[in-house]
Coordinates of C-alpha atoms and ligand atoms in Angstrom, one line a residue:
X26 CA -45.1 -12.6 20.0
X27 CA -44.2 -9.1 21.2
X28 CA -42.6 -8.8 24.7
X29 CA -40.4 -5.8 24.0
X30 CA -37.4 -5.3 26.4
X31 CA -36.9 -1.9 27.8
X32 CA -35.9 0.6 25.1
X33 CA -32.3 1.3 25.2
X34 CA -30.4 4.0 23.5
X35 CA -27.7 3.3 20.8
X36 CA -24.7 3.2 20.7
X37 CA -24.0 2.0 24.2
X38 CA -20.5 2.5 25.2
X39 CA -18.4 3.9 22.1
X40 CA -15.3 5.5 23.4
X41 CA -14.6 8.8 21.9
X42 CA -12.6 8.5 18.7
X43 CA -8.9 9.6 19.0
X44 CA -8.2 13.5 18.4
X45 CA -8.0 13.9 14.5
X46 CA -8.5 16.5 11.7
X47 CA -11.1 15.5 9.3
X48 CA -10.4 17.2 5.9
X49 CA -13.4 17.3 3.6
X50 CA -12.7 17.7 0.0
X51 CA -15.9 18.9 -1.6
X52 CA -16.9 20.9 1.4
X53 CA -19.6 22.9 -0.6
X54 CA -21.1 19.8 -2.1
X55 CA -24.4 18.1 -1.5
X56 CA -22.8 15.1 0.5
X57 CA -21.2 17.3 3.0
X58 CA -24.2 19.2 3.9
X59 CA -27.1 16.3 3.4
X60 CA -25.1 13.7 5.4
X61 CA -21.5 14.5 6.6
X62 CA -22.6 17.4 8.7
X63 CA -25.5 15.7 10.1
X64 CA -23.5 12.7 11.0
X65 CA -20.8 14.7 12.6
X66 CA -23.5 16.6 14.5
X67 CA -25.0 13.3 15.7
X68 CA -21.5 12.1 16.8
X69 CA -21.1 15.2 18.7
X70 CA -24.4 14.5 20.5
X71 CA -23.3 11.1 21.3
X72 CA -19.9 12.5 22.7
X73 CA -18.1 10.2 20.3
X74 CA -15.7 12.8 19.2
X75 CA -12.6 13.9 21.1
X76 CA -12.5 17.4 22.2
X77 CA -9.4 18.1 19.8
X78 CA -11.3 16.9 16.7
X79 CA -11.5 19.5 13.9
X80 CA -12.9 19.6 10.5
X81 CA -11.3 21.4 7.6
X82 CA -13.5 22.1 4.5
X83 CA -11.6 22.4 1.1
X84 CA -13.4 23.7 -2.0
X85 CA -12.7 26.1 -4.8
X86 CA -15.3 28.6 -3.7
X87 CA -13.6 31.8 -2.0
X88 CA -15.1 32.4 1.4
X89 CA -14.1 33.0 4.9
X90 CA -14.3 30.4 7.7
X91 CA -17.2 32.4 9.3
X92 CA -19.0 32.4 6.0
X93 CA -18.5 28.6 5.9
X94 CA -19.9 28.1 9.2
X95 CA -22.9 30.3 8.5
X96 CA -23.5 28.3 5.3
X97 CA -23.4 25.0 7.1
X98 CA -25.5 26.2 10.1
X99 CA -28.1 27.4 7.7
X100 CA -28.0 24.2 5.8
X101 CA -28.6 22.1 8.9
X102 CA -31.4 24.2 10.0
X103 CA -33.0 23.8 6.7
X104 CA -32.7 20.2 6.9
X105 CA -34.5 19.9 10.2
X106 CA -37.2 22.3 9.0
X107 CA -37.9 20.5 5.6
X108 CA -37.5 17.0 7.0
X109 CA -38.0 14.0 4.8
X110 CA -34.3 13.3 4.2
X111 CA -31.9 10.9 5.9
X112 CA -31.5 13.5 8.8
X113 CA -34.4 12.9 11.1
X114 CA -33.9 15.2 13.9
X115 CA -36.9 17.1 15.0
X116 CA -34.9 20.3 16.2
X117 CA -31.3 21.2 16.3
X118 CA -29.5 20.7 19.4
X119 CA -27.7 24.0 19.5
X120 CA -25.1 22.9 22.0
X121 CA -24.0 19.9 19.9
X122 CA -24.0 21.9 16.7
X123 CA -22.0 24.9 18.1
X124 CA -19.7 22.1 19.4
X125 CA -19.1 21.1 15.8
X126 CA -19.3 24.6 14.3
X127 CA -16.7 25.8 16.7
X128 CA -14.2 23.3 15.1
X129 CA -15.1 24.0 11.5
X130 CA -12.3 25.5 9.2
X131 CA -12.2 26.2 5.7
X132 CA -9.5 26.4 3.0
X133 CA -10.4 27.9 -0.3
X134 CA -8.4 26.0 -3.1
X135 CA -8.3 24.3 -6.5
X136 CA -8.1 20.5 -6.3
X137 CA -5.7 20.5 -9.1
X138 CA -3.3 23.1 -7.8
X139 CA -0.3 21.9 -5.7
X140 CA -0.4 25.2 -3.6
X141 CA -3.7 24.0 -2.2
X142 CA -2.1 21.0 -0.6
X143 CA 1.0 22.9 0.4
X144 CA -1.3 25.4 2.3
X145 CA -3.2 22.3 3.8
X146 CA 0.2 20.9 5.0
X147 CA 1.2 24.0 6.6
X148 CA -2.2 24.0 8.4
X149 CA -1.7 20.3 9.4
X150 CA 1.9 21.0 10.7
X151 CA 0.8 24.0 12.7
X152 CA -2.0 22.0 14.1
X153 CA 0.3 19.2 15.2
X154 CA 2.6 21.6 16.8
X155 CA -0.3 22.7 19.0
X156 CA -2.1 19.6 19.8
X157 CA 0.5 17.1 19.6
X158 CA -1.2 14.9 17.1
X159 CA -1.1 14.7 13.3
X160 CA -3.9 12.3 12.9
X161 CA -5.7 13.3 9.6
X162 CA -8.5 11.8 7.5
X163 CA -9.0 13.0 3.9
X164 CA -12.5 12.7 3.0
X165 CA -13.0 12.6 -0.9
X166 CA -16.6 13.9 -1.0
X167 CA -15.9 15.1 -4.5
X168 CA -17.2 14.2 -8.1
X169 CA -15.5 10.8 -8.9
X170 CA -13.2 12.3 -11.5
X171 CA -11.1 13.9 -8.6
X172 CA -10.6 10.6 -6.6
X173 CA -7.3 9.7 -8.4
X174 CA -6.0 13.1 -8.8
X175 CA -6.6 14.3 -5.2
X176 CA -5.1 11.1 -3.7
X177 CA -1.9 11.9 -6.0
X178 CA -1.6 15.5 -5.0
X179 CA -2.1 14.5 -1.5
X180 CA 0.8 11.9 -2.0
X181 CA 3.2 14.4 -3.9
X182 CA 2.6 16.9 -1.0
X183 CA 3.7 14.3 1.5
X184 CA 0.5 14.5 3.4
X185 CA -0.3 10.8 3.3
X186 CA 2.9 9.7 5.1
X187 CA 2.2 8.5 8.5
X188 CA 4.4 9.2 11.5
X189 CA 4.7 8.3 15.1
X190 CA 2.6 11.5 15.7
X191 CA -0.2 10.3 13.8
X192 CA -2.2 8.3 11.1
X193 CA -3.2 9.7 7.5
X194 CA -6.3 7.9 5.9
X195 CA -8.3 8.5 2.9
X196 CA -11.9 8.0 2.6
X197 CA -13.3 7.5 -0.9
X198 CA -16.9 7.8 -1.8
X199 CA -18.8 5.8 -4.5
X200 CA -18.8 5.2 -7.4
X201 CA -15.3 3.8 -7.3
X202 CA -14.8 3.3 -11.0
X203 CA -17.5 3.0 -13.8
X204 CA -16.5 -0.7 -14.8
X205 CA -13.9 -3.4 -13.9
X206 CA -11.1 -1.7 -15.9
X207 CA -11.7 1.7 -14.5
X208 CA -12.0 0.4 -11.0
X209 CA -8.6 -1.7 -11.3
X210 CA -6.9 1.6 -12.9
X211 CA -8.2 3.7 -10.0
X212 CA -7.1 1.1 -7.4
X213 CA -3.5 0.9 -9.0
X214 CA -3.3 4.8 -9.0
X215 CA -4.3 5.4 -5.4
X216 CA -2.2 2.4 -4.2
X217 CA 0.9 4.0 -5.6
X218 CA 0.5 6.7 -3.1
X219 CA -1.3 5.2 -0.1
X220 CA -1.2 1.7 1.5
X221 CA -4.3 -0.4 1.5
X222 CA -4.6 0.0 5.3
X223 CA -5.0 3.7 4.7
X224 CA -7.7 3.6 2.4
X225 CA -11.5 3.6 3.2
X226 CA -13.7 2.9 0.3
X227 CA -17.3 3.7 1.2
X228 CA -20.4 1.9 0.6
X229 CA -23.0 3.6 2.9
X230 CA -25.2 0.6 2.9
X231 CA -22.6 -0.9 5.3
X232 CA -23.3 2.0 7.8
X233 CA -27.1 0.8 8.0
X234 CA -27.6 -1.1 11.3
X235 CA -29.7 -3.5 9.7
X236 CA -27.2 -4.5 7.2
X237 CA -24.6 -5.2 9.8
X238 CA -27.1 -6.9 11.7
X239 CA -27.5 -9.7 9.0
X240 CA -24.1 -11.1 10.1
X241 CA -25.2 -11.1 13.7
X242 CA -28.7 -12.8 12.9
X243 CA -26.8 -15.4 10.7
X244 CA -23.8 -16.2 13.1
X245 CA -24.9 -15.2 16.7
X246 CA -28.0 -17.6 16.4
X247 CA -27.7 -21.4 16.0
X248 CA -30.7 -22.1 14.1
X249 CA -30.3 -20.3 10.9
X250 CA -26.9 -21.9 9.9
X251 CA -28.0 -25.4 9.5
X252 CA -30.7 -24.5 7.1
X253 CA -28.6 -21.9 5.2
X254 CA -27.9 -23.8 2.2
X255 CA -29.0 -25.4 -1.1
X256 CA -30.4 -28.4 0.8
X257 CA -33.1 -26.1 2.4
X258 CA -33.4 -22.9 0.5
X259 CA -35.2 -22.6 -2.7
X260 CA -34.0 -19.4 -3.8
X261 CA -33.2 -15.8 -2.4
X262 CA -34.8 -12.4 -3.5
X263 CA -33.1 -9.1 -2.8
X264 CA -35.0 -5.9 -3.4
X265 CA -34.1 -2.2 -3.3
X266 CA -37.3 -0.3 -4.3
X267 CA -37.1 3.4 -4.1
X268 CA -40.1 5.8 -4.8
X269 CA -37.6 8.7 -5.7
X270 CA -36.9 9.4 -9.4
X271 CA -33.4 10.6 -10.4
X272 CA -34.2 14.0 -8.9
X273 CA -31.5 16.6 -9.8
X274 CA -28.9 13.9 -10.7
X275 CA -29.9 13.3 -14.2
X276 CA -26.5 14.1 -15.6
X277 CA -24.7 11.6 -13.1
X278 CA -27.6 9.0 -13.8
X279 CA -27.6 9.2 -17.5
X280 CA -24.0 8.0 -17.5
X281 CA -24.5 5.5 -14.6
X282 CA -28.0 4.0 -14.8
X283 CA -29.3 1.4 -12.0
X284 CA -27.1 -1.3 -12.6
X285 CA -23.9 0.6 -11.8
X286 CA -25.4 2.8 -9.4
X287 CA -26.8 0.2 -7.1
X288 CA -25.7 -3.4 -7.9
X289 CA -21.8 -3.9 -7.8
X290 CA -21.8 -1.8 -4.4
X291 CA -25.0 -1.9 -2.4
X292 CA -26.8 -4.8 -3.6
X293 CA -23.8 -6.9 -3.4
X294 CA -23.1 -5.9 -0.1
X295 CA -26.5 -7.5 0.8
X296 CA -25.9 -10.5 -1.2
X297 CA -22.5 -11.0 0.2
X298 CA -23.8 -10.6 3.9
X299 CA -26.3 -13.2 3.2
X300 CA -24.4 -15.6 1.3
X301 CA -20.9 -15.5 2.7
X302 CA -19.4 -18.2 4.9
X303 CA -18.8 -17.5 8.6
X304 CA -15.5 -15.5 9.0
X305 CA -12.9 -16.8 11.4
X306 CA -13.5 -13.6 13.5
X307 CA -14.9 -10.1 13.4
X308 CA -11.5 -8.9 12.2
X309 CA -11.6 -6.7 9.2
X310 CA -9.7 -8.8 6.9
X311 CA -11.6 -11.9 7.9
X312 CA -14.9 -10.4 7.2
X313 CA -13.8 -8.9 3.8
X314 CA -12.0 -12.0 2.5
X315 CA -15.3 -14.0 3.0
X316 CA -17.3 -11.2 1.3
X317 CA -14.7 -11.2 -1.6
X318 CA -14.9 -14.9 -2.0
X319 CA -18.5 -15.1 -2.4
X320 CA -18.8 -12.2 -4.8
X321 CA -16.0 -14.0 -6.8
X322 CA -18.2 -17.0 -6.9
X323 CA -21.0 -15.3 -8.7
X324 CA -21.3 -17.0 -12.0
X325 CA -19.9 -15.0 -15.0
X326 CA -22.7 -15.5 -17.7
X327 CA -21.9 -15.7 -21.2
X328 CA -23.0 -12.9 -23.2
X329 CA -26.3 -14.5 -24.4
X330 CA -26.9 -15.8 -20.9
X331 CA -26.4 -12.3 -19.3
X332 CA -29.1 -10.9 -21.7
X333 CA -31.4 -13.8 -20.9
X334 CA -31.0 -13.3 -17.2
X335 CA -31.2 -9.4 -17.1
X336 CA -34.0 -7.1 -17.5
X337 CA -33.5 -3.4 -17.9
X338 CA -36.3 -1.0 -17.2
X339 CA -37.1 2.8 -17.3
X340 CA -39.8 4.7 -15.5
X341 CA -42.5 6.2 -17.5
X342 CA -45.2 8.8 -16.3
X343 CA -47.4 7.5 -13.5
X344 CA -48.2 8.4 -10.0
X345 CA -46.1 7.9 -6.8
X346 CA -47.5 8.5 -3.4
X347 CA -50.3 10.4 -4.9
X348 CA -48.1 12.7 -6.9
X349 CA -47.9 12.6 -10.7
X350 CA -44.4 11.7 -11.9
X351 CA -42.9 12.7 -15.3
X352 CA -41.3 9.9 -17.5
X353 CA -37.3 9.6 -17.0
X354 CA -36.9 11.0 -20.4
X355 CA -38.4 14.2 -19.2
X356 CA -36.3 14.7 -16.3
X357 CA -33.8 17.5 -16.2
X358 CA -30.5 16.7 -17.9
X359 CA -31.9 13.6 -19.4
X360 CA -31.9 13.0 -23.1
X361 CA -35.5 12.6 -24.5
X362 CA -34.4 9.5 -26.2
X363 CA -32.3 8.1 -23.2
X364 CA -31.9 4.2 -23.2
X365 CA -30.6 4.4 -19.5
X366 CA -32.1 2.0 -17.1
X367 CA -33.7 3.1 -13.8
X368 CA -34.6 -0.4 -12.9
X369 CA -32.8 -3.5 -13.3
X370 CA -33.5 -7.2 -12.2
X371 CA -30.9 -10.0 -12.5
X372 CA -30.7 -13.6 -11.8
X373 CA -27.5 -14.6 -10.4
X374 CA -26.1 -18.1 -9.5
X375 CA -23.3 -18.7 -7.0
X376 CA -21.1 -21.4 -8.0
X377 CA -19.9 -22.8 -4.6
X378 CA -20.6 -25.8 -2.3
X379 CA -23.2 -24.0 -0.3
X380 CA -25.3 -22.4 -3.1
X381 CA -24.9 -24.6 -6.0
X382 CA -28.4 -24.6 -7.9
X383 CA -29.9 -21.8 -5.7
X384 CA -31.0 -18.7 -7.6
X385 CA -30.3 -15.2 -6.3
X386 CA -32.8 -12.7 -8.0
X387 CA -32.1 -9.2 -7.3
X388 CA -34.1 -6.2 -8.4
X389 CA -33.7 -2.4 -7.7
X390 CA -35.6 0.5 -9.4
X391 CA -36.5 4.1 -9.0
X392 CA -40.1 5.7 -9.0
X393 CA -41.7 2.7 -7.8
X394 CA -44.7 2.1 -5.6
X395 CA -42.9 1.7 -2.3
X396 CA -39.5 2.4 -0.7
X397 CA -38.3 -1.0 0.5
X398 CA -35.0 -2.8 0.8
X399 CA -35.3 -6.3 1.9
X400 CA -33.7 -9.8 1.7
X401 CA -36.2 -12.6 1.2
X402 CA -35.0 -16.3 1.8
X403 CA -37.6 -18.6 0.4
X404 CA -37.2 -22.2 1.9
X405 CA -38.1 -25.4 0.1
X406 CA -41.6 -26.3 0.3
X407 CA -42.3 -29.1 3.1
X408 CA -43.6 -32.4 1.6
X409 CA -47.5 -32.1 1.5
X410 CA -48.1 -35.8 1.8
X411 CA -49.8 -35.6 5.1
X412 CA -52.3 -33.0 3.7
X413 CA -53.2 -34.7 0.4
X414 CA -56.5 -36.0 1.7
X415 CA -57.5 -32.8 3.5
X416 CA -58.9 -29.5 2.1
X417 CA -55.6 -27.9 3.3
X418 CA -54.0 -28.4 -0.1
X419 CA -50.1 -27.7 -0.4
X420 CA -48.5 -25.7 2.3
X421 CA -46.8 -22.5 1.1
X422 CA -43.0 -22.4 1.3
X423 CA -41.6 -20.8 4.6
X424 CA -40.3 -17.3 4.1
X425 CA -37.6 -15.5 6.1
X426 CA -37.5 -11.7 5.2
X427 CA -34.9 -9.3 6.6
X428 CA -36.4 -5.9 6.3
X429 CA -33.5 -3.5 5.8
X430 CA -35.6 -0.3 5.5
X431 CA -37.9 1.0 6.4
X432 CA -39.7 -0.4 9.4
X433 CA -36.5 -2.5 10.2
X434 CA -37.0 -6.0 11.3
X435 CA -37.2 -9.7 10.6
X436 CA -40.2 -11.6 9.8
X437 CA -40.7 -15.5 9.3
X438 CA -43.8 -16.8 7.4
X439 CA -45.0 -20.2 8.1
X440 CA -48.3 -22.4 8.1
X441 CA -50.6 -22.8 11.0
X442 CA -53.9 -24.4 11.4
X443 CA -56.8 -22.3 10.8
X444 CA -59.2 -22.9 13.8
X445 CA -62.1 -25.2 13.0
X446 CA -63.1 -28.8 12.6
X447 CA -61.6 -29.2 9.2
X448 CA -57.7 -29.1 8.5
X449 CA -57.1 -25.8 6.7
X450 CA -53.7 -24.1 6.7
X451 CA -53.3 -20.5 6.9
X452 CA -50.1 -18.3 6.5
X453 CA -49.1 -16.4 9.4
X454 CA -46.0 -14.2 10.3
X455 CA -43.8 -14.0 13.2
X456 CA -42.4 -10.6 13.4
X457 CA -39.7 -8.8 15.1
X458 CA -39.4 -5.0 14.6
X459 CA -36.3 -3.1 15.7
X460 CA -38.4 -0.2 17.2
X461 CA -40.3 -2.6 19.7
X462 CA -36.9 -3.5 21.1
X463 CA -34.4 -0.8 20.7
X464 CA -34.9 3.1 20.7
X465 CA -32.1 3.9 18.2
X466 CA -31.1 7.5 17.8
X467 CA -31.8 9.0 14.4
X468 CA -28.9 8.1 12.3
X469 CA -27.9 8.8 8.7
X470 CA -25.7 5.5 8.5
X471 CA -22.5 7.8 7.9
X472 CA -21.8 8.1 11.8
X473 CA -20.6 4.5 12.1
X474 CA -18.6 4.8 9.1
X475 CA -16.8 8.2 10.0
X476 CA -16.3 6.9 13.6
X477 CA -14.9 3.6 12.3
X478 CA -12.6 5.4 10.1
X479 CA -11.4 7.6 13.1
X480 CA -10.7 4.6 15.2
X481 CA -9.1 2.7 12.4
X482 CA -11.4 -0.2 11.8
X483 CA -12.0 -0.7 8.1
X484 CA -14.3 -3.7 8.5
X485 CA -17.3 -1.9 6.9
X486 CA -15.2 -0.4 4.2
X487 CA -14.4 -2.0 0.9
X488 CA -10.9 -3.5 0.2
X489 CA -9.6 -3.2 -3.4
X490 CA -10.5 -6.7 -4.1
X491 CA -14.1 -6.3 -2.9
X492 CA -14.8 -3.5 -5.3
X493 CA -13.1 -5.3 -8.2
X494 CA -15.0 -8.5 -7.4
X495 CA -18.3 -6.5 -7.5
X496 CA -17.5 -5.0 -10.9
X497 CA -16.1 -8.2 -12.3
X498 CA -19.4 -9.9 -11.5
X499 CA -21.5 -7.2 -13.3
X500 CA -19.2 -6.9 -16.1
X501 CA -21.0 -9.6 -18.4
X502 CA -24.1 -7.5 -18.1
X503 CA -22.5 -4.4 -18.9
X504 CA -20.6 -6.0 -22.0
X505 CA -23.6 -7.8 -23.2
X506 CA -26.0 -4.9 -23.2
X507 CA -23.3 -2.8 -24.9
X508 CA -23.1 -5.4 -27.7
X509 CA -26.7 -6.3 -27.9
X510 CA -27.9 -2.7 -27.7
X511 CA -30.6 -4.1 -25.5
X512 CA -33.6 -1.6 -25.1
X513 CA -35.2 -1.0 -21.9
X514 CA -38.8 -1.7 -20.9
X515 CA -40.9 1.1 -19.7
X516 CA -42.6 0.7 -16.5
X517 CA -45.3 2.8 -14.9
X518 CA -44.1 5.1 -12.2
X519 CA -45.7 4.1 -8.8
X520 CA -45.9 0.4 -10.1
X521 CA -43.8 -2.6 -9.3
X522 CA -41.4 -2.5 -12.4
X523 CA -41.6 -3.9 -16.0
X524 CA -43.7 -7.0 -16.7
X525 CA -40.6 -8.4 -18.2
X526 CA -39.1 -8.8 -14.7
X527 CA -42.0 -10.9 -13.7
X528 CA -41.4 -13.0 -16.8
X529 CA -37.8 -13.5 -15.6
X530 CA -39.2 -15.3 -12.5
X531 CA -42.1 -17.0 -14.0
X532 CA -39.8 -18.8 -16.4
X533 CA -38.4 -20.5 -13.1
X534 CA -41.8 -21.1 -11.7
X535 CA -41.2 -18.5 -9.2
X536 CA -42.6 -15.0 -8.5
X537 CA -41.4 -11.7 -7.0
X538 CA -42.7 -10.9 -3.5
X539 CA -45.5 -8.2 -3.9
X540 CA -44.2 -4.8 -3.3
X541 CA -47.5 -4.0 -1.9
X542 CA -48.7 -7.0 -0.1
X543 CA -52.7 -6.9 0.2
X544 CA -53.0 -3.9 -2.5
Ligands
BG6_620 C1 -26.8 5.9 -3.7 C2 -27.4 5.9 -5.1 O1 -25.7 5.2 -3.6 O2 -27.8 5.0 -2.8 C3 -28.6 6.5 -5.2 O3 -26.6 6.6 -6.0 C4 -29.7 5.8 -4.3 O4 -29.2 6.5 -6.5 C5 -29.1 5.6 -2.9 O5 -30.9 6.4 -4.3 C6 -30.0 4.6 -2.0 O6 -29.5 4.7 -0.6 P1 -30.5 4.7 0.5 O7 -29.8 4.8 1.6 O8 -31.5 5.8 0.3 O9 -31.3 3.4 0.4

């Protein structure tokens, strides 16, 4: 069914964002070099930034602006030569990189010291005098414990106050809180110094083209919506399987685990995009209200039900992509008797009119056989009466799969007649791959998010109620695990997760889609 349209470069016609200064707190951190700089570089290549755009890195390391530029130039070159990360460039376009590098400044300072903010303020004022604008975005690419404090310091120094000369916005990374109470407390703290419209809480899954596309597929096509409900859908499976382990993030991960790391944020974004009602418009509040509503409708299980409807797993030794992998408990900065989960499977119900009785199964894990993020919609089986006296047997249910990553696309599985004189059914796939139709430039996903923040479009960012709804929906699992002291099921690295997760589905007469079809 492939009849590809001519490849086209994306994005097509984005105007350059208004002149602004991006202040990155945590300028020497991993996020800055691995994702933010590549994203700014990609935006520079696309000419989506204003000539008066500027970056100021803030961090405690004492170094000159030249040293900062050299550090980032080297890290960009290393990303290109090492490959394999989110930044897929084959070579560094020096014109684009020099464009960014020439706009990089640095301010050494302690995040806890008001003097840092006073000096930053002076710099922004000086710049406003020279350029005529005072637009500033403060990007908190720091450890989460600094989110509240840096915001308050910015507020105390008067840096968040917007004037006719410019906007002031704060971008806050994840994890936003570590449970419902801490997320609410952080929201209260930050909202004392900034208005909701100035806050851009990041969930980088929303920067992925394919995640944004779920809404377009659902609402720009007439044929999905009439089927998109409990009358036609049997269940939904959402998978985010990763081949990587915890890498160098053992300390963070020990305190976090797969549930907090992936579910209230990324997995719920996928769930919300799939299950939400059509918003009244593409307006930021219309979209975010519908997302909050559907996550609020996720049933809060009782403690017993939460234990019954969840499976925690932890990777053991094994082989991933041909490489031996050590058990999670032998990873650096991980306790040898750790009970932290690196895999979680949940059964969720959405208690609203559209989804009553339709289970949403979600699973995410590290050190698995493949990297795959997808949403699979399994439809109800067609009546098989017609085929009862034939060798065809029962037709399998139709399956619609949104592939988020890698090999982004959509496929629809249905039954067809196997050629021959008897009636036999074969399963076939109608498959759409993005790469067949669109030649997108390499992107880390952060380009869209940074650009949207600069132009003041918060649609792809989490509002306070979105964040709190996510935490509130996973809180029963956190509470019941804490009470039940529920252990983790070991699973072999390079496999499909613990067998207990298969039992969770089997109990309902269902099965996970294989991670390695045909293997
Ligand atoms: C991050 C998690 O938010 O998302 C990581 O902290 C996870 O543990 C990552 O690996 C997955 O994102 P992506 O874009 O690689 O699918």
